[in-house]
Amino acid sequence: MSSTGDGTAAGSPIPLHAGGSAPIQKTAATGPVTPPGRPSENVGYRGPTACAAAGITYRQLDYWARTGLVEPSVRSAHGSGGQRLYSIEDVVVLKIVKRFLDTGVSLQNIRAAVRHLRTRERTDLARMTLMSDGATVHECSSPDEVVGLLQGGQGMFGIAVGVVWRDVESALQQLHGERVDTGETLIGHHPGDELARRRNRAG
């Protein structure tokens, strides 16, 4: 089990319980951490693209949006012709939810974990590992915390959020995004790449 965090900050893993909100702790980095890439906030991804990058079905995506588990933060569907648009953060959360469900974590605990993820900064996500024994989800922000849980004797599995982010980012680079302001289709999630191609064609 590995963690993407480089720090060894002291502290205990944060249990994320369905019955209440876990305390939000900011752990200072003790080493360099490279956050995930910073795509344009003006770019969203339609449902089929989000499904492909997260490894879920459209039925799951639709159900999770309608029940409020993972709602699109860029644009919600309004009316019969509305198109949901998801951010890269949304897609990362979708992929994490899928992994939790596949390993038998309860929906209540998954909801608690999703709420917690939504409160964290992108640099926090880059170093975070979510650990679970199937009953409880813990946030670990250092390798020491991960090792401490693994030494507890219970069967644990972990999700390195930074690794999931990079996987999603790589997948989205092969798919189509959409500019929120113009509705223009973009290849991948870096609008600058598309602008460069236009300059090359014009030159």
XYZ file of C-alpha atoms in Angstrom:
203
model
C 0.000 0.000 0.000
C 1.499 3.319 -0.925
C 0.655 6.921 -0.289
C 1.219 9.870 -2.577
C 2.058 12.091 0.383
C 5.726 12.861 0.912
C 5.294 14.291 4.397
C 5.602 12.466 7.672
C 3.424 14.802 9.707
C 2.375 13.518 13.081
C -1.259 12.799 13.809
C -3.875 10.129 13.561
C -6.013 9.122 10.583
C -9.326 10.950 10.466
C -12.313 8.582 10.640
C -15.120 9.698 8.344
C -18.388 8.523 9.901
C -21.806 8.615 8.320
C -23.349 9.828 11.557
C -21.518 13.143 11.609
C -18.910 15.226 9.886
C -15.293 14.450 10.599
C -13.036 17.254 11.804
C -11.276 18.939 8.909
C -7.551 18.927 9.590
C -5.000 20.718 7.463
C -1.664 18.932 7.579
C 1.342 21.008 6.627
C 3.630 19.466 4.049
C 7.135 18.554 5.193
C 8.378 17.820 1.693
C 7.649 18.858 -1.880
C 4.327 17.642 -3.175
C 3.369 18.082 -6.798
C -0.363 18.763 -7.014
C -2.359 17.409 -9.919
C -2.475 19.514 -13.056
C -4.626 22.596 -13.119
C -7.053 22.338 -16.017
C -9.184 25.303 -16.976
C -12.140 25.814 -14.665
C -14.070 26.821 -17.782
C -14.054 23.255 -19.111
C -16.561 20.536 -18.284
C -17.161 16.960 -19.344
C -20.458 15.463 -20.462
C -21.889 12.355 -18.860
C -20.547 9.768 -21.330
C -17.039 11.245 -21.044
C -17.207 11.250 -17.250
C -18.359 7.616 -17.316
C -15.503 6.556 -19.588
C -12.873 8.271 -17.442
C -14.316 7.029 -14.132
C -15.060 3.478 -15.299
C -18.774 3.567 -14.468
C -22.007 3.097 -16.390
C -24.272 5.937 -17.422
C -26.987 4.402 -15.276
C -24.747 4.715 -12.216
C -23.838 8.291 -13.132
C -27.469 9.274 -13.538
C -28.554 7.591 -10.304
C -25.753 9.151 -8.262
C -26.599 12.609 -9.650
C -30.328 12.235 -8.982
C -29.756 11.005 -5.418
C -27.192 13.707 -4.655
C -24.251 11.334 -4.137
C -22.099 12.938 -6.836
C -23.661 15.914 -8.568
C -22.008 17.756 -11.456
C -20.410 20.956 -10.188
C -20.019 22.668 -13.574
C -23.601 22.423 -14.800
C -26.656 20.457 -13.716
C -29.206 19.140 -16.192
C -32.236 21.410 -16.522
C -35.202 20.212 -18.520
C -35.307 17.328 -20.955
C -32.573 18.756 -23.186
C -30.146 19.721 -20.426
C -26.640 18.297 -20.423
C -24.768 17.741 -17.186
C -21.179 18.929 -17.171
C -18.682 17.478 -14.704
C -15.367 18.939 -13.549
C -12.212 16.870 -13.285
C -12.712 16.885 -9.504
C -16.180 15.411 -10.011
C -14.774 12.629 -12.195
C -12.114 11.798 -9.599
C -14.840 11.500 -6.944
C -16.902 9.295 -9.278
C -13.961 6.916 -9.691
C -13.352 6.795 -5.939
C -17.042 6.066 -5.274
C -16.900 3.192 -7.776
C -13.886 1.680 -5.992
C -15.560 1.967 -2.608
C -18.723 0.294 -3.873
C -16.710 -2.509 -5.472
C -15.053 -3.245 -2.127
C -18.286 -3.279 -0.140
C -18.142 0.057 1.701
C -21.622 1.139 2.812
C -23.350 3.915 0.911
C -23.655 5.932 4.123
C -19.903 5.904 4.648
C -19.308 6.672 0.983
C -21.544 9.730 1.284
C -19.538 10.875 4.307
C -16.289 10.418 2.384
C -17.636 12.329 -0.633
C -18.713 15.240 1.569
C -15.244 15.296 3.095
C -13.466 15.200 -0.261
C -15.524 18.169 -1.420
C -14.125 20.287 1.420
C -10.462 19.685 0.638
C -8.109 21.764 -1.476
C -6.514 20.237 -4.543
C -3.076 20.136 -2.906
C -4.611 18.226 0.038
C -6.081 15.666 -2.353
C -2.678 15.126 -3.964
C -1.260 13.737 -0.702
C -4.375 12.009 0.643
C -4.936 8.275 0.986
C -8.384 6.976 1.909
C -8.259 3.763 3.920
C -11.189 1.501 4.750
C -11.892 -1.831 6.394
C -15.302 -1.913 4.717
C -17.049 -0.418 7.740
C -15.212 2.854 8.313
C -13.348 5.206 5.988
C -10.263 7.048 7.247
C -8.302 9.886 5.702
C -4.531 9.499 5.926
C -2.284 12.398 5.011
C 1.089 10.751 5.641
C 2.714 7.356 5.081
C 3.018 6.917 8.870
C -0.762 7.093 9.237
C -1.232 4.488 6.508
C 1.271 2.150 8.170
C -0.423 2.663 11.533
C -3.765 1.498 10.157
C -2.221 -1.471 8.354
C -0.525 -2.555 11.581
C -3.853 -2.514 13.409
C -4.512 -6.096 12.384
C -7.675 -5.418 10.393
C -7.976 -6.037 6.689
C -7.620 -2.612 5.107
C -7.527 -1.328 1.566
C -6.439 2.091 0.420
C -7.106 4.557 -2.371
C -4.316 7.022 -3.131
C -6.329 10.005 -4.331
C -3.387 11.570 -6.172
C -2.938 8.390 -8.216
C -6.650 8.309 -9.067
C -6.411 11.956 -10.136
C -3.531 11.243 -12.506
C -5.394 8.246 -13.954
C -8.478 10.386 -14.591
C -6.403 13.219 -16.019
C -4.692 10.817 -18.414
C -8.032 9.363 -19.512
C -9.580 12.794 -20.082
C -6.677 13.817 -22.305
C -7.901 11.187 -24.764
C -11.513 12.343 -24.576
C -13.527 15.461 -25.339
C -14.188 18.368 -23.013
C -16.506 21.290 -23.561
C -16.014 24.996 -22.988
C -18.692 26.150 -20.585
C -19.001 29.623 -22.086
C -19.153 28.741 -25.784
C -20.087 25.049 -25.868
C -17.045 24.420 -28.080
C -15.717 20.866 -28.065
C -12.111 20.495 -26.914
C -9.798 17.532 -27.295
C -8.595 16.676 -23.825
C -8.969 19.026 -20.894
C -6.216 21.515 -21.750
C -7.708 24.323 -23.864
C -4.183 25.579 -24.509
C -3.462 22.459 -26.554
C -6.369 23.231 -28.839
C -5.251 26.847 -29.212
C -1.784 25.647 -30.174
C -3.248 23.403 -32.867
C -5.204 26.331 -34.245
C -2.083 28.474 -34.432
C -0.262 25.696 -36.242
C -3.068 25.326 -38.767
C -3.158 29.084 -39.337
C 0.610 29.293 -39.724
